[in-house]
CSV table of C-alpha atoms in Angstrom, one decimal:
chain,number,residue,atom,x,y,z
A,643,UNK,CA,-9.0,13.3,-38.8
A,644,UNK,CA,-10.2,10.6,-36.6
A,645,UNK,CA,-10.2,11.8,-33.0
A,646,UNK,CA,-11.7,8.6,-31.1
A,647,UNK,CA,-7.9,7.7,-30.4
A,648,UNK,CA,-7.5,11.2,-28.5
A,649,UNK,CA,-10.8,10.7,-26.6
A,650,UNK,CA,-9.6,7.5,-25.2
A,651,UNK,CA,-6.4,8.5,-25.0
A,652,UNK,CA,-7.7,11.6,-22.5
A,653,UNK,CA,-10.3,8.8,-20.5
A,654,UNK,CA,-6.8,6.8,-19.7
A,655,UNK,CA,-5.3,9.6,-18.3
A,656,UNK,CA,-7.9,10.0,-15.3
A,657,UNK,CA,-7.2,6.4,-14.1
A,658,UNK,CA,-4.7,5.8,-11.9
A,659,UNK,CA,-3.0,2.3,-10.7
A,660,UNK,CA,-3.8,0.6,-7.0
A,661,UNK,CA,-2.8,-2.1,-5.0
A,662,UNK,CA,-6.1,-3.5,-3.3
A,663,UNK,CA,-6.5,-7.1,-1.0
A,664,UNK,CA,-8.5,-9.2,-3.3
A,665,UNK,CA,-12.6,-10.7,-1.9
A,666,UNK,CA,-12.3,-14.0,-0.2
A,667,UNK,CA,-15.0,-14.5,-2.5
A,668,UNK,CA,-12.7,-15.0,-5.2
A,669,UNK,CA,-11.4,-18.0,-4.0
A,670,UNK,CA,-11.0,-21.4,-6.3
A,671,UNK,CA,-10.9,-18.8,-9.1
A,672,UNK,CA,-8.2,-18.3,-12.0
A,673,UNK,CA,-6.6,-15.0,-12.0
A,674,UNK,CA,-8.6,-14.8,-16.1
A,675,UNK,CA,-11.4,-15.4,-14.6
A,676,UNK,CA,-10.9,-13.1,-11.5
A,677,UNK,CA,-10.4,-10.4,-14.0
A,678,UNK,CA,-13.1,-10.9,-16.1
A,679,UNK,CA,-15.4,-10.7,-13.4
A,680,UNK,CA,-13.5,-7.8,-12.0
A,681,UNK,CA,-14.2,-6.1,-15.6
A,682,UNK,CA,-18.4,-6.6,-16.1
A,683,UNK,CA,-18.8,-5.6,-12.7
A,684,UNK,CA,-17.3,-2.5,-12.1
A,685,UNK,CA,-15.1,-1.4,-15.7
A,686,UNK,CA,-11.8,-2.3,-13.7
A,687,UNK,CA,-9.0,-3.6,-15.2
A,688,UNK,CA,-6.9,-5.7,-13.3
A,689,UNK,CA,-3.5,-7.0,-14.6
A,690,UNK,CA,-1.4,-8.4,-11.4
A,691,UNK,CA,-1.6,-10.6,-8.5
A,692,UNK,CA,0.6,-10.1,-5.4
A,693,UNK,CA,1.2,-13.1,-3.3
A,694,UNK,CA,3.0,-13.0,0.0
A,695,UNK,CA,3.8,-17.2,1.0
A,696,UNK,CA,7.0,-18.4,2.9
A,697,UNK,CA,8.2,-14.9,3.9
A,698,UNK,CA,8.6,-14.1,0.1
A,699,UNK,CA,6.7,-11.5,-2.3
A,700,UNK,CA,5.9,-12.6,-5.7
A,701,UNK,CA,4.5,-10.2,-8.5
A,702,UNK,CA,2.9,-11.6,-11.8
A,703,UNK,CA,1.8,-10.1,-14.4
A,704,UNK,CA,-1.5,-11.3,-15.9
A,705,UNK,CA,-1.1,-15.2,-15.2
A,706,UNK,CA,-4.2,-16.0,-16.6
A,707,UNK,CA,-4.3,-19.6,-15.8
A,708,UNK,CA,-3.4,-19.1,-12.2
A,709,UNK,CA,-5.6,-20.7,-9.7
A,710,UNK,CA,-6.4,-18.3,-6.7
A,711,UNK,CA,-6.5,-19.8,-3.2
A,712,UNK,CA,-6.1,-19.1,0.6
A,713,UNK,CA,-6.3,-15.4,-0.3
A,714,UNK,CA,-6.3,-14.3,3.6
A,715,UNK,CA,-3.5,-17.2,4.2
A,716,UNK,CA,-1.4,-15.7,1.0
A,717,UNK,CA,-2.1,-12.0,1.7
A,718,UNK,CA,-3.1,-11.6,-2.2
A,719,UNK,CA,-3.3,-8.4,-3.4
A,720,UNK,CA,-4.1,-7.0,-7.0
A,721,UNK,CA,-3.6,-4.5,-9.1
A,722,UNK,CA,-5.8,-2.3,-10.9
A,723,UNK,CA,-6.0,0.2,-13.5
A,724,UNK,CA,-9.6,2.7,-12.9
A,725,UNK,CA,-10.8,5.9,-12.4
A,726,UNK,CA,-10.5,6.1,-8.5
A,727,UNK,CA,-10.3,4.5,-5.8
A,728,UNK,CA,-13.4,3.9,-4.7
A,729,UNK,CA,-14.0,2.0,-7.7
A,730,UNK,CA,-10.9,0.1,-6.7
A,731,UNK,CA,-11.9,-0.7,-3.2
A,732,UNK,CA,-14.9,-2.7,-4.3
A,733,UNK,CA,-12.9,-5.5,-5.1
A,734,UNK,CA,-12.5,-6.0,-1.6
A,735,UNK,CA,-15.8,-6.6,-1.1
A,736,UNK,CA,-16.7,-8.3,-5.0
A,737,UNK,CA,-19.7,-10.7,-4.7
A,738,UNK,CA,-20.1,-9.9,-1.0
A,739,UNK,CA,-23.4,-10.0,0.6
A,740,UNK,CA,-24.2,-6.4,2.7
A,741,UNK,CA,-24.0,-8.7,6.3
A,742,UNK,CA,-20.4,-10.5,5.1
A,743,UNK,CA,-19.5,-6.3,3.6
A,744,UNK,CA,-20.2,-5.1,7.1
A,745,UNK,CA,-18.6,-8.1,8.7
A,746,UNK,CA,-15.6,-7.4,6.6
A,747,UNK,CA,-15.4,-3.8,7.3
A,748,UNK,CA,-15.6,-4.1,11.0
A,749,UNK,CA,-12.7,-6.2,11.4
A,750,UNK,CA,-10.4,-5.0,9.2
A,751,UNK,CA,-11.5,-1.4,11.4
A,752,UNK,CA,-10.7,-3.3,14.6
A,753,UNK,CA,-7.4,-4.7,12.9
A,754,UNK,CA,-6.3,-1.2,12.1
A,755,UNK,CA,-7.0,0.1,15.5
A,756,UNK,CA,-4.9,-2.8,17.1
A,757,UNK,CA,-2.1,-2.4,14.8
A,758,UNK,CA,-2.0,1.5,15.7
A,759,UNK,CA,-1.7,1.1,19.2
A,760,UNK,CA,1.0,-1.3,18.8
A,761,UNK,CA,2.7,1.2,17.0
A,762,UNK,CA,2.1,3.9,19.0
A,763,UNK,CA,3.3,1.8,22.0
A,764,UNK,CA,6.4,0.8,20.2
A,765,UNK,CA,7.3,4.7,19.0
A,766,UNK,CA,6.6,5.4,23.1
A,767,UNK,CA,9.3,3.2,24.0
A,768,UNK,CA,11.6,4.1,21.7
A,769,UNK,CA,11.0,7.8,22.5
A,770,UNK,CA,12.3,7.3,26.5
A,771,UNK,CA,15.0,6.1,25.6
A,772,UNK,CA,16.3,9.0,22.7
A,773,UNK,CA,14.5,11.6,24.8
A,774,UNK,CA,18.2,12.1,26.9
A,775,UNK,CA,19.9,11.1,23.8
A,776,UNK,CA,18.3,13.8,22.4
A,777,UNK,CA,19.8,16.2,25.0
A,778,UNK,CA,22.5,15.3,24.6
A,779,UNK,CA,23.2,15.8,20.5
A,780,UNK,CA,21.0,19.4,21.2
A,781,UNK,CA,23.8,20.6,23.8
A,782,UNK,CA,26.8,19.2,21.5
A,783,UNK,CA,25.1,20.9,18.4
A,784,UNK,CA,25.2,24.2,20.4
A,785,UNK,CA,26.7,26.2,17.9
A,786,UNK,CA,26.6,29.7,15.9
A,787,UNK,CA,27.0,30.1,12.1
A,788,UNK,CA,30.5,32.0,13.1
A,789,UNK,CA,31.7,28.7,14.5
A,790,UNK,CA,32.1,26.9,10.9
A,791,UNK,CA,35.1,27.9,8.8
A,792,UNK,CA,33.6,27.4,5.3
A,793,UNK,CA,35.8,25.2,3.7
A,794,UNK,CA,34.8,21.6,3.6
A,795,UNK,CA,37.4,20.1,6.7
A,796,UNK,CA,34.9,22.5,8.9
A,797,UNK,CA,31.8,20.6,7.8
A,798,UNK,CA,33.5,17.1,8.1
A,799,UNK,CA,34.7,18.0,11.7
A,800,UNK,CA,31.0,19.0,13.0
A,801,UNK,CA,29.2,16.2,11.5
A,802,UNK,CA,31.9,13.3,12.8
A,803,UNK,CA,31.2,14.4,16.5
């Protein structure tokens, strides 16, 4: 019995699917040729391309003649099949000298960082305010098991308060 179908077959299942922001280098390319290039470099397949333009998402499946521009502009994303992610995450980066790599890397860090604390400023704020809230629902949820009859009107009273 031929078993090169099971080999393959167990290979497949060690790669898993990612989402990952597509190299600026790939600009003024199709999506076929995109994915060619994606494939002799690093064995990656990749099958979709995520655009996000006038507020919308759009999802394609292998639109091989699509020409790929304003990727930072677009937010384009695409999607991979490969063994991990690191693999993945070199598309980021495809054709990238190590000074533009470095370049990259340092201000998507510093683009993380600011979106944090923005978050963390905005959960602050929105703590203050629940904080007595909060108080509040703790002293009205006060409450032993004994307290709740065990038919279902019980439960509907306590949780409409």
């Amino acid at each position: 019995m031929d078993s090169t179908w099971l080999m393959q077959y167990a290979e497949g299942m060690g790669h898993e699917i990612y989402r990952i922001k597509l190299s600026e280098k790939m600009e003024n390319k199709t999506f076929g040729e995109i994915s060619g290039l994606v494939y002799k470099q690093n064995k990656t397949i990749v099958f979709a391309i995520e655009i996000k333009t006038n507020g919308k998402t759009i999802i394609r499946l292998n639109p091989s003649d699509f020409m790929v521009n304003n990727i930072n502009d677009n937010q384009i994303y695409v999607y991979t099949i490969c063994p991990d992610e690191k693999t993945a995450d070199e598309i980021e980066t495809l054709e990238m000298s190590k000074e533009e790599i470095n370049k990259y890397y340092n201000a998507k860090a510093i683009a993380e960082k600011s979106a944090n604390e923005e978050e963390e400023e905005g959960y602050e704020e929105e703590n203050q305010g629940q904080s007595e809230d909060k108080r509040n629902n703790d002293q009205n949820m006060n409450f032993s098991l004994m307290d709740l009859s065990m038919n279902d009107e019980g439960f509907d009273e306590l949780f409409q308060q």
